[in-house]
Short mmCIF file of C-alpha atoms in Angstrom, two decimals:
data_model
loop_
_atom_site.label_atom_id
_atom_site.label_comp_id
_atom_site.label_asym_id
_atom_site.label_seq_id
_atom_site.Cartn_x
_atom_site.Cartn_y
_atom_site.Cartn_z
CA MET A 11 0.00 0.00 0.00
CA ALA A 12 1.17 3.53 -0.68
CA THR A 13 0.29 7.13 -0.04
CA PRO A 14 -0.96 8.75 -3.28
CA LEU A 15 1.45 10.97 -5.16
CA SER A 16 0.83 14.68 -4.94
CA PHE A 17 -0.69 16.17 -8.08
CA ASP A 18 2.59 17.83 -9.04
CA ARG A 19 4.54 14.60 -8.55
CA PHE A 20 2.00 12.68 -10.64
CA VAL A 21 2.28 15.11 -13.55
CA ALA A 22 6.08 15.25 -13.21
CA ALA A 23 6.30 11.44 -13.27
CA LEU A 24 4.31 11.29 -16.52
CA ARG A 25 6.47 13.95 -18.15
CA ALA A 26 9.67 12.30 -16.93
CA GLU A 27 8.58 9.16 -18.80
CA GLY A 28 8.66 11.16 -22.02
CA LEU A 29 4.92 11.76 -22.33
CA THR A 30 3.20 14.84 -23.69
CA VAL A 31 0.92 15.93 -20.85
CA LYS A 32 -1.85 18.51 -20.93
CA VAL A 33 -3.37 19.59 -17.62
CA VAL A 34 -7.02 20.43 -18.24
CA GLY A 35 -8.54 23.32 -16.31
CA ASP A 36 -8.78 22.77 -12.56
CA ALA A 37 -7.56 19.16 -12.71
CA ALA A 38 -5.46 19.54 -9.57
CA THR A 39 -8.56 20.15 -7.44
CA HIS A 40 -11.23 18.45 -9.57
CA THR A 41 -11.98 15.36 -7.48
CA ARG A 42 -14.59 13.04 -5.96
CA THR A 43 -12.63 12.81 -2.71
CA SER A 44 -14.62 13.50 0.45
CA SER A 45 -14.68 12.41 4.08
CA SER A 46 -16.94 9.50 3.16
CA ARG A 47 -15.22 8.71 -0.16
CA PRO A 48 -11.47 8.45 0.44
CA TRP A 49 -8.54 8.46 -1.97
CA GLY A 50 -5.85 6.00 -0.93
CA PRO A 51 -3.99 4.07 0.10
CA VAL A 52 -3.25 3.34 -3.55
CA ASN A 53 -2.27 -0.04 -4.92
CA GLY A 54 -2.16 0.06 -8.69
CA VAL A 55 -3.01 1.40 -12.12
CA MET A 56 -6.16 0.56 -14.07
CA ILE A 57 -6.56 0.81 -17.85
CA HIS A 58 -9.91 1.55 -19.52
CA HIS A 59 -11.39 2.44 -22.90
CA THR A 60 -13.73 5.41 -23.29
CA VAL A 61 -16.38 3.94 -25.66
CA THR A 62 -16.27 7.19 -27.65
CA ARG A 63 -15.80 8.09 -31.30
CA ARG A 64 -15.05 11.51 -32.77
CA PRO A 65 -16.51 14.10 -33.00
CA ALA A 66 -17.44 13.23 -29.39
CA ASP A 67 -14.71 14.65 -27.15
CA PRO A 68 -13.42 11.96 -24.75
CA VAL A 69 -11.48 14.51 -22.71
CA SER A 70 -14.54 16.64 -21.96
CA MET A 71 -16.67 13.57 -21.24
CA CYS A 72 -14.15 12.16 -18.77
CA ARG A 73 -13.70 15.52 -17.09
CA ILE A 74 -17.40 16.32 -16.71
CA GLY A 75 -18.97 12.87 -16.56
CA TYR A 76 -22.53 12.15 -17.59
CA SER A 77 -26.00 11.69 -16.15
CA GLY A 78 -25.76 9.43 -13.13
CA LEU A 79 -21.95 9.45 -12.93
CA PRO A 80 -20.26 12.81 -12.34
CA GLY A 81 -16.67 13.44 -13.33
CA PRO A 82 -13.85 13.21 -13.16
CA LEU A 83 -14.04 9.68 -14.56
CA CYS A 84 -10.29 9.09 -14.43
CA HIS A 85 -6.99 10.81 -13.76
CA GLY A 86 -5.76 10.88 -17.33
CA VAL A 87 -7.35 10.52 -20.77
CA ILE A 88 -4.96 9.09 -23.36
CA THR A 89 -6.14 10.15 -26.81
CA LYS A 90 -5.29 8.41 -30.07
CA ASP A 91 -2.44 10.85 -30.71
CA GLY A 92 -0.67 9.66 -27.54
CA VAL A 93 -1.30 12.82 -25.50
CA VAL A 94 -2.19 12.37 -21.81
CA HIS A 95 -4.87 14.84 -20.73
CA VAL A 96 -4.97 15.09 -16.93
CA VAL A 97 -8.60 15.86 -16.07
CA GLY A 98 -8.85 15.25 -12.33
CA TYR A 99 -7.00 14.08 -9.27
CA GLY A 100 -7.59 12.28 -6.03
CA ARG A 101 -10.55 9.95 -6.09
CA THR A 102 -12.16 9.62 -9.52
CA ASN A 103 -15.14 7.60 -10.74
CA HIS A 104 -13.28 5.10 -12.89
CA ALA A 105 -12.92 1.72 -11.19
CA GLY A 106 -16.17 1.14 -9.30
CA GLY A 107 -16.60 -2.11 -7.42
CA GLY A 108 -14.37 -5.11 -8.01
CA ASP A 109 -13.12 -8.39 -6.65
CA PRO A 110 -11.27 -8.28 -3.30
CA LYS A 111 -9.26 -11.35 -4.37
CA VAL A 112 -7.89 -9.36 -7.29
CA LEU A 113 -7.00 -6.44 -5.03
CA ALA A 114 -5.13 -8.77 -2.68
CA ARG A 115 -3.08 -10.22 -5.53
CA VAL A 116 -2.31 -6.77 -6.97
CA ILE A 117 -1.15 -5.57 -3.56
CA ALA A 118 1.07 -8.64 -3.17
CA GLU A 119 2.16 -8.57 -6.85
CA ASP A 120 2.39 -12.36 -6.56
CA TYR A 121 0.25 -13.64 -9.44
CA GLY A 122 1.48 -15.16 -12.70
CA ASP A 123 0.43 -13.87 -16.12
CA ARG A 124 -2.86 -12.51 -14.83
CA PRO A 125 -4.70 -12.04 -11.53
CA PRO A 126 -7.54 -14.44 -10.66
CA ALA A 127 -10.65 -13.97 -12.80
CA PRO A 128 -13.01 -11.58 -10.98
CA THR A 129 -16.29 -12.96 -9.63
CA LYS A 130 -17.59 -9.64 -8.29
CA GLY A 131 -18.43 -6.39 -10.01
CA ASN A 132 -19.75 -2.91 -9.58
CA ASP A 133 -22.79 -3.91 -7.51
CA ASP A 134 -21.18 -6.35 -5.07
CA GLY A 135 -17.45 -5.60 -5.15
CA VAL A 136 -15.07 -3.56 -3.03
CA ASP A 137 -14.32 0.10 -3.73
CA GLY A 138 -11.69 0.47 -6.43
CA ASN A 139 -11.92 4.25 -6.84
CA ALA A 140 -9.92 4.69 -3.64
CA ARG A 141 -7.21 2.23 -4.66
CA TYR A 142 -6.29 2.73 -8.32
CA TYR A 143 -4.99 5.41 -10.62
CA GLY A 144 -7.17 5.33 -13.73
CA PHE A 145 -6.41 6.03 -17.39
CA GLU A 146 -9.27 6.21 -19.87
CA CYS A 147 -7.99 5.56 -23.38
CA GLU A 148 -9.82 6.83 -26.44
CA ASN A 149 -11.42 3.89 -28.25
CA LEU A 150 -14.91 2.83 -29.28
CA GLY A 151 -14.48 -0.45 -27.41
CA ASP A 152 -16.08 -2.63 -30.07
CA GLY A 153 -12.98 -4.75 -30.66
CA ARG A 154 -12.57 -3.29 -34.17
CA ASP A 155 -11.65 0.33 -33.52
CA PRO A 156 -7.85 0.47 -33.99
CA TRP A 157 -5.37 1.32 -31.28
CA PRO A 158 -2.62 3.47 -32.87
CA ALA A 159 0.93 2.51 -31.92
CA VAL A 160 1.60 6.00 -30.53
CA GLN A 161 -1.39 5.62 -28.20
CA VAL A 162 -0.40 2.15 -27.01
CA GLU A 163 3.11 3.40 -26.29
CA ALA A 164 1.67 6.30 -24.29
CA MET A 165 -0.44 3.84 -22.29
CA GLU A 166 2.68 1.79 -21.51
CA ARG A 167 4.59 4.92 -20.54
CA ALA A 168 1.77 6.21 -18.31
CA ALA A 169 1.48 2.90 -16.47
CA ALA A 170 5.26 2.68 -16.11
CA ALA A 171 5.47 6.28 -14.86
CA VAL A 172 3.15 5.61 -11.93
CA CYS A 173 4.77 2.26 -11.15
CA ARG A 174 8.23 3.83 -11.26
CA ALA A 175 7.17 6.64 -8.93
CA HIS A 176 5.81 4.15 -6.38
CA GLY A 177 8.42 1.43 -6.84
CA TRP A 178 5.79 -1.04 -8.09
CA SER A 179 6.26 -3.79 -10.64
CA SER A 180 4.11 -4.19 -13.75
CA ARG A 181 1.86 -6.58 -11.78
CA SER A 182 0.33 -3.46 -10.23
CA VAL A 183 -1.17 -2.69 -13.67
CA ILE A 184 -4.52 -4.26 -14.59
CA GLY A 185 -7.33 -3.78 -17.05
CA HIS A 186 -10.82 -2.90 -15.87
CA ARG A 187 -12.06 -6.33 -17.02
CA GLU A 188 -9.52 -7.96 -14.69
CA TRP A 189 -11.01 -6.03 -11.76
CA SER A 190 -14.75 -6.41 -12.32
CA ASP A 191 -16.76 -9.31 -13.76
CA ASP A 192 -19.16 -6.93 -15.55
CA LYS A 193 -16.52 -5.02 -17.53
CA VAL A 194 -14.80 -5.77 -20.86
CA ASP A 195 -12.21 -3.00 -21.20
CA PRO A 196 -9.75 -2.53 -22.68
CA LYS A 197 -10.98 -4.47 -25.72
CA GLY A 198 -9.36 -5.34 -29.03
CA GLN A 199 -5.81 -5.88 -30.24
CA PRO A 200 -3.26 -5.49 -28.72
CA PHE A 201 -5.12 -6.06 -25.44
CA THR A 202 -6.51 -9.55 -26.04
CA ASN A 203 -3.91 -10.76 -23.56
CA LEU A 204 -3.15 -8.10 -20.97
CA ALA A 205 -0.15 -10.14 -19.81
CA ASP A 206 1.58 -8.92 -22.99
CA PHE A 207 0.85 -5.30 -22.06
CA ARG A 208 2.26 -5.86 -18.58
CA GLU A 209 5.36 -7.43 -20.11
CA ASP A 210 5.89 -4.31 -22.22
CA VAL A 211 5.47 -2.14 -19.10
CA ALA A 212 7.98 -4.36 -17.28
CA ASP A 213 10.49 -3.94 -20.14
CA ARG A 214 10.04 -0.18 -19.96
CA LEU A 215 10.63 -0.19 -16.20
CA LYS A 216 13.99 -1.86 -16.76
CA ARG A 217 15.16 1.12 -18.80
CA ARG A 218 15.69 4.72 -17.85
CA PRO A 219 12.81 6.82 -19.14
CA SER A 220 13.55 8.52 -22.44
CA THR A 221 12.77 12.20 -22.65
CA PRO A 222 12.30 14.27 -25.83
CA SER A 223 15.22 16.35 -27.06
CA THR A 224 13.13 19.07 -28.72
CA TYR A 225 9.79 20.80 -28.25
CA THR A 226 7.65 22.66 -30.79
CA VAL A 227 6.16 25.87 -29.41
CA ARG A 228 2.35 25.99 -29.30
CA SER A 229 -0.06 28.87 -28.90
CA GLY A 230 -0.01 30.15 -25.31
CA ASP A 231 3.40 28.68 -24.46
CA THR A 232 5.99 30.65 -22.54
CA LEU A 233 9.63 29.73 -22.11
CA GLY A 234 9.06 29.45 -18.37
CA ALA A 235 6.19 27.00 -18.84
CA ILE A 236 8.22 24.92 -21.30
CA ALA A 237 11.13 24.80 -18.85
CA LYS A 238 8.89 23.69 -15.99
CA LYS A 239 7.17 21.06 -18.13
CA HIS A 240 10.46 19.45 -19.14
CA GLY A 241 12.34 19.76 -15.87
CA THR A 242 14.84 22.40 -16.94
CA THR A 243 15.37 26.15 -16.53
CA VAL A 244 14.78 29.22 -18.66
CA ALA A 245 18.48 30.02 -18.47
CA ALA A 246 19.38 26.57 -19.85
CA LEU A 247 16.91 26.92 -22.73
CA VAL A 248 18.18 30.41 -23.54
CA ARG A 249 21.75 29.11 -23.66
CA LEU A 250 20.93 25.98 -25.71
CA ASN A 251 18.86 27.86 -28.28
CA GLY A 252 20.69 31.18 -28.51
CA ILE A 253 17.50 33.01 -27.54
CA LYS A 254 18.03 36.75 -27.25
CA ASP A 255 14.69 37.64 -25.62
CA PRO A 256 13.13 34.93 -23.38
CA ASP A 257 9.77 36.72 -23.60
CA ARG A 258 9.59 36.31 -27.37
CA ILE A 259 9.16 32.82 -28.77
CA ALA A 260 7.09 31.96 -31.84
CA VAL A 261 4.42 29.33 -32.44
CA GLY A 262 6.02 26.54 -34.47
CA GLN A 263 9.52 27.33 -33.21
CA THR A 264 11.60 24.27 -32.30
CA ILE A 265 13.19 24.50 -28.86
CA ARG A 266 16.14 22.27 -27.97
CA LEU A 267 15.67 20.76 -24.53
CA LYS A 268 19.07 19.11 -24.07
#
């Protein structure tokens, strides 16, 4: 069991794993946590699919929620372009009820390829919203909607980032369907066998996280924000890029980070 990461540490861990992270609105304080609905101790990472198709916006849906289930519905939404949109923090409505036997095995990290098949679900299971970080991943969930390689890699990186920050192994990463007997996500290739996904996360945990060497300036960016996002300083970016005026950078400009 572990104390949840602070919001800043969570975002920093994702970025340190080489992910592009967008913090949406008031994500740091957008939460379902209350005195009667705790957040933590935390034990693992849960992967979901959104059951959405464009033009529906999965980020907005997961941030706001829907009738009968208010948002946030996860901590991060991983869109098909591989961007992680952080929409809430603390307790979020993503896991619902699940099998206590699964929770015990995830805590112990002592199962083989997969945890025991769940026999409980949302109506009769134990509270998972307090125990898991949740990532909703943009996909229709019909088994045919493709999972782009850049998105799958981002999912691996996000899971590895949280595990690395807590010192967990890849056995702390499960799919929603491995938690609850009334869920099917994530569905479709390459998630037919989630043991393969965990193996890829395990391989990533053996390596130092790779960070990007350049960044392309977007509308609204400042050099200070870019430095903070990538764990460097304005002075270092000025020196690396020969920038004469730190207050003047242009959209589309390529910034060397190291």
